[in-house]
Amino acid sequence: MRRGFLKNANTPKTKNSEVPTIQDSLAGLKIAGGIEIHGQPLDLGDRIRSDQAPIVCTLPPNAKPDEPVSVCLIWPETTELLQNTQGFPQPLRPQPNEATYRVGESPGKGMGLFAARDLKQGDFILSERALLLTTLSLPLPHSRFAEGASQSDGRVVVPATFNSLDDFERHMKTLVDQMRPVNREAFMSLTVARPHTTDGSGPIHGRIRTNGCSISNLRPGPPGQWKGSDGQYGAILEKISRLNHSCSPNTQSHFDKASLSHSLFAVRDIAVGEELTNNYTPLLDSALQREWSLKSYGIVCRCEACLDPRTSDPRRRRLNNLAPNPAQWILDPRLPDDLIVKQCLEQILLIEKEKLHASRTLYMALSILLIAHVCLGDAKQASFCAARLQRVTWVPYVEKVKLGELLDPASPAYAKRRLWRTRIDRAKAARLFDSHECVVRAFSEFIDPLAFPLVEA
Ligand SMILES: C[S@@+](CC[C@H](N)C(=O)[O-])C[C@H]1O[C@@H](n2cnc3c(N)ncnc32)[C@H](O)[C@@H]1O
């Protein structure tokens, strides 16, 4: 999970003229699966047509009184997206039988979460629905909002004429008022940290800024319709929002649309008592870039990587630059046979050294390493990769690829995969693959197609 929205007073900044319209094509869309979502359009006066305004609703629809719910502010297109999500609304994933975490004080960081027992890489820690799930952009009355704010010494300076923070606070209060009393109490007991106590944010908006986790897979409408942070969503959660930041985090969460919930996983082995952490900044950024973005949370990070950037920065840079291209390698016999294996092993080594298991690079490196061993006809090494990939439970793609049958190196499943021995059997490669795209399509036997853009040339 990455934080990093509503960091400063520059957001939200949707202008009236930029407010997206509901596409005509969506107007008569049928609900394929789930239950219909009902809600009240947010009252934004004459800023937007009421059928285009974001909707205030409690989700999932038809929740039982004892079922966790989220108060939401979502664009109409997101309503369609959810209703058309297979399985929506699915129940919350049951919590682990044995306690996995406890809330406690973390010296110098306020409250935090700690491991209540030894956790293994891939262990499921908890799942929860957000107390509040909200769009991060609203059509605002003053289109010059963004230009009006400026920053000095990392502190947001808000001009006297600037009234949009009040506006956002007022609308967010509408949502908080709709929470169940127990959820409202949990929300209001979350921390508001500097600089959100001093930048003009109200008590609700301040809590959203300090505790919000961005959600990337709810963006409504076709790609490109929404720019920058417009169309992005944020979630404020009772437990996951208590996670403090580390540049080498030991947990990762993902948001599942069907159950409308976040699930948290251990990305490496964690000893009982160790603090659970996640990242608020991109992990492969330099220490200087991370220092800058963490300022917006009032954080001066003292992790190993920040204290020793001369060792850490080159490793993270190398990890970012190493981009194994298995499709090109399969097609070009002039490239060394061990090229991809070497590159992936180097990535994995750097990940171990920097403790960057939460980075998606681990998933990509293991998947590409598996593909390379299959292409080389090495089922033994491929089966080790499949076993390691199975523990990368925090990447939702992993569930979608059939790895189980690859755990046994003697499995006949290997010979059935199109890529089997294609690096050494050139005649087979020539017969099956006449283009880069054709090879990439065959990767779907090992990597979810949604991850493909990362491995294309
Ligand atoms: C989402 S809250 C995390 C939970 C919070 N510590 C609490 O008491 O509820 C984010 C805030 O926690 C503090 N924090 C998080 N990570 C930190 C770190 N690595 N070092 C210092 N403070 C940190 C900062 O005040 C930050 O704005």
CSV table of N, CA and C and ligand atoms in Angstrom, one decimal, residues 3 104 106-112 189-196 209-212 240-246 275 277 280 294 296-303, ligand 1:
chain,number,residue,atom,x,y,z
A,3,ARG,N,0.8,5.4,0.6
A,3,ARG,CA,0.0,6.6,1.0
A,3,ARG,C,0.3,7.6,0.0
A,104,GLY,N,-0.1,-0.7,19.9
A,104,GLY,CA,0.7,-0.2,21.0
A,104,GLY,C,1.4,1.0,20.7
A,106,SER,N,4.6,3.3,19.7
A,106,SER,CA,5.9,3.2,19.0
A,106,SER,C,6.7,4.4,19.3
A,107,PRO,N,7.8,4.3,20.1
A,107,PRO,CA,8.5,5.5,20.5
A,107,PRO,C,8.8,6.4,19.4
A,108,GLY,N,8.4,7.7,19.6
A,108,GLY,CA,8.7,8.7,18.6
A,108,GLY,C,7.7,8.8,17.4
A,109,LYS,N,6.8,7.8,17.4
A,109,LYS,CA,5.9,7.7,16.2
A,109,LYS,C,4.4,7.7,16.6
A,110,GLY,N,4.1,7.8,17.8
A,110,GLY,CA,2.7,7.7,18.3
A,110,GLY,C,2.4,6.3,18.4
A,111,MET,N,1.1,5.9,18.0
A,111,MET,CA,0.7,4.5,18.1
A,111,MET,C,1.2,3.8,16.9
A,112,GLY,N,1.2,2.4,17.0
A,112,GLY,CA,1.5,1.6,15.9
A,112,GLY,C,1.0,0.2,16.0
A,189,SER,N,-10.9,9.0,16.9
A,189,SER,CA,-9.8,8.7,17.8
A,189,SER,C,-8.5,8.5,17.0
A,190,LEU,N,-8.6,8.5,15.6
A,190,LEU,CA,-7.3,8.5,14.8
A,190,LEU,C,-6.5,9.7,15.0
A,191,THR,N,-5.2,9.6,14.8
A,191,THR,CA,-4.3,10.7,15.1
A,191,THR,C,-4.4,11.8,13.9
A,192,VAL,N,-4.3,13.1,14.3
A,192,VAL,CA,-4.0,14.1,13.3
A,192,VAL,C,-2.6,14.6,13.6
A,193,ALA,N,-1.7,14.4,12.7
A,193,ALA,CA,-0.3,14.7,12.9
A,193,ALA,C,0.1,16.0,12.2
A,194,ARG,N,1.1,16.7,12.8
A,194,ARG,CA,1.7,17.9,12.0
A,194,ARG,C,2.1,17.4,10.7
A,195,PRO,N,2.0,18.1,9.6
A,195,PRO,CA,1.5,19.4,9.5
A,195,PRO,C,0.0,19.6,9.3
A,196,HIS,N,-0.7,18.5,9.5
A,196,HIS,CA,-2.2,18.7,9.2
A,196,HIS,C,-2.9,19.3,10.4
A,209,ARG,N,-6.1,13.3,5.9
A,209,ARG,CA,-4.7,13.6,5.4
A,209,ARG,C,-3.7,12.7,6.1
A,210,THR,N,-3.8,12.6,7.4
A,210,THR,CA,-2.8,11.9,8.2
A,210,THR,C,-2.9,10.4,7.9
A,211,ASN,N,-4.2,9.9,7.8
A,211,ASN,CA,-4.4,8.4,7.9
A,211,ASN,C,-4.9,7.8,6.6
A,212,GLY,N,-5.0,8.6,5.5
A,212,GLY,CA,-5.6,8.0,4.3
A,212,GLY,C,-4.6,7.1,3.5
A,240,ILE,N,-5.4,-0.5,9.8
A,240,ILE,CA,-4.3,-0.4,8.8
A,240,ILE,C,-3.8,1.0,8.8
A,241,SER,N,-4.6,2.0,9.1
A,241,SER,CA,-4.2,3.4,9.2
A,241,SER,C,-3.2,3.6,10.4
A,242,ARG,N,-3.2,2.7,11.3
A,242,ARG,CA,-2.2,2.8,12.4
A,242,ARG,C,-0.8,2.4,12.1
A,243,LEU,N,-0.6,1.8,10.9
A,243,LEU,CA,0.7,1.4,10.5
A,243,LEU,C,1.6,2.6,10.3
A,244,ASN,N,2.8,2.5,10.9
A,244,ASN,CA,3.8,3.6,10.7
A,244,ASN,C,4.6,3.3,9.5
A,245,HIS,N,5.3,4.3,9.0
A,245,HIS,CA,6.1,4.2,7.8
A,245,HIS,C,7.4,3.5,8.0
A,246,SER,N,7.9,2.7,7.0
A,246,SER,CA,9.3,2.3,6.9
A,246,SER,C,9.7,2.3,5.5
A,275,GLU,N,7.6,-4.3,15.2
A,275,GLU,CA,6.6,-3.3,14.7
A,275,GLU,C,6.2,-3.7,13.3
A,277,THR,N,5.0,-2.4,9.7
A,277,THR,CA,5.1,-1.1,9.0
A,277,THR,C,4.7,-1.3,7.5
A,280,TYR,N,4.9,4.9,2.9
A,280,TYR,CA,4.1,6.1,2.5
A,280,TYR,C,4.6,6.7,1.2
A,294,LEU,N,8.2,12.6,2.7
A,294,LEU,CA,7.8,12.2,4.1
A,294,LEU,C,7.6,13.5,4.9
A,296,SER,N,5.7,15.8,4.3
A,296,SER,CA,4.3,16.2,4.3
A,296,SER,C,3.6,15.4,5.4
A,297,TYR,N,4.2,14.4,6.0
A,297,TYR,CA,3.6,13.7,7.1
A,297,TYR,C,4.3,14.0,8.4
A,298,GLY,N,5.2,15.0,8.3
A,298,GLY,CA,5.9,15.4,9.5
A,298,GLY,C,6.9,14.3,9.9
A,299,ILE,N,7.4,13.5,9.0
A,299,ILE,CA,8.2,12.4,9.4
A,299,ILE,C,9.7,12.6,9.0
A,300,VAL,N,10.6,12.4,9.9
A,300,VAL,CA,12.0,12.4,9.6
A,300,VAL,C,12.4,10.9,9.8
A,301,CYS,N,12.6,10.2,8.7
A,301,CYS,CA,12.7,8.7,8.8
A,301,CYS,C,14.1,8.4,9.3
A,302,ARG,N,14.2,7.4,10.2
A,302,ARG,CA,15.5,7.0,10.8
A,302,ARG,C,15.7,5.5,10.4
A,303,CYS,N,15.2,5.1,9.3
A,303,CYS,CA,15.4,3.6,9.0
A,303,CYS,C,16.8,3.5,8.4
B,1,LIG,C1,-1.1,7.0,9.6
B,1,LIG,S1,-0.5,7.7,11.0
B,1,LIG,C2,0.2,6.3,11.7
B,1,LIG,C3,-0.3,6.0,13.1
B,1,LIG,C4,0.1,7.0,14.1
B,1,LIG,N1,1.4,6.8,14.6
B,1,LIG,C5,-0.9,7.0,15.3
B,1,LIG,O1,-0.5,7.3,16.4
B,1,LIG,O2,-2.1,6.7,15.1
B,1,LIG,C6,0.8,8.6,10.3
B,1,LIG,C7,1.6,9.5,11.3
B,1,LIG,O3,2.3,8.6,12.2
B,1,LIG,C8,3.6,9.2,12.5
B,1,LIG,N2,4.6,8.3,11.8
B,1,LIG,C9,4.4,7.3,11.0
B,1,LIG,N3,5.6,6.8,10.6
B,1,LIG,C10,6.5,7.4,11.2
B,1,LIG,C11,8.0,7.3,11.3
B,1,LIG,N4,8.6,6.3,10.5
B,1,LIG,N5,8.7,8.1,12.1
B,1,LIG,C12,8.0,9.0,12.8
B,1,LIG,N6,6.7,9.2,12.8
B,1,LIG,C13,6.0,8.4,12.0
B,1,LIG,C14,3.6,10.6,11.8
B,1,LIG,O4,3.2,11.5,12.7
B,1,LIG,C15,2.6,10.4,10.7
B,1,LIG,O5,2.0,11.6,10.3
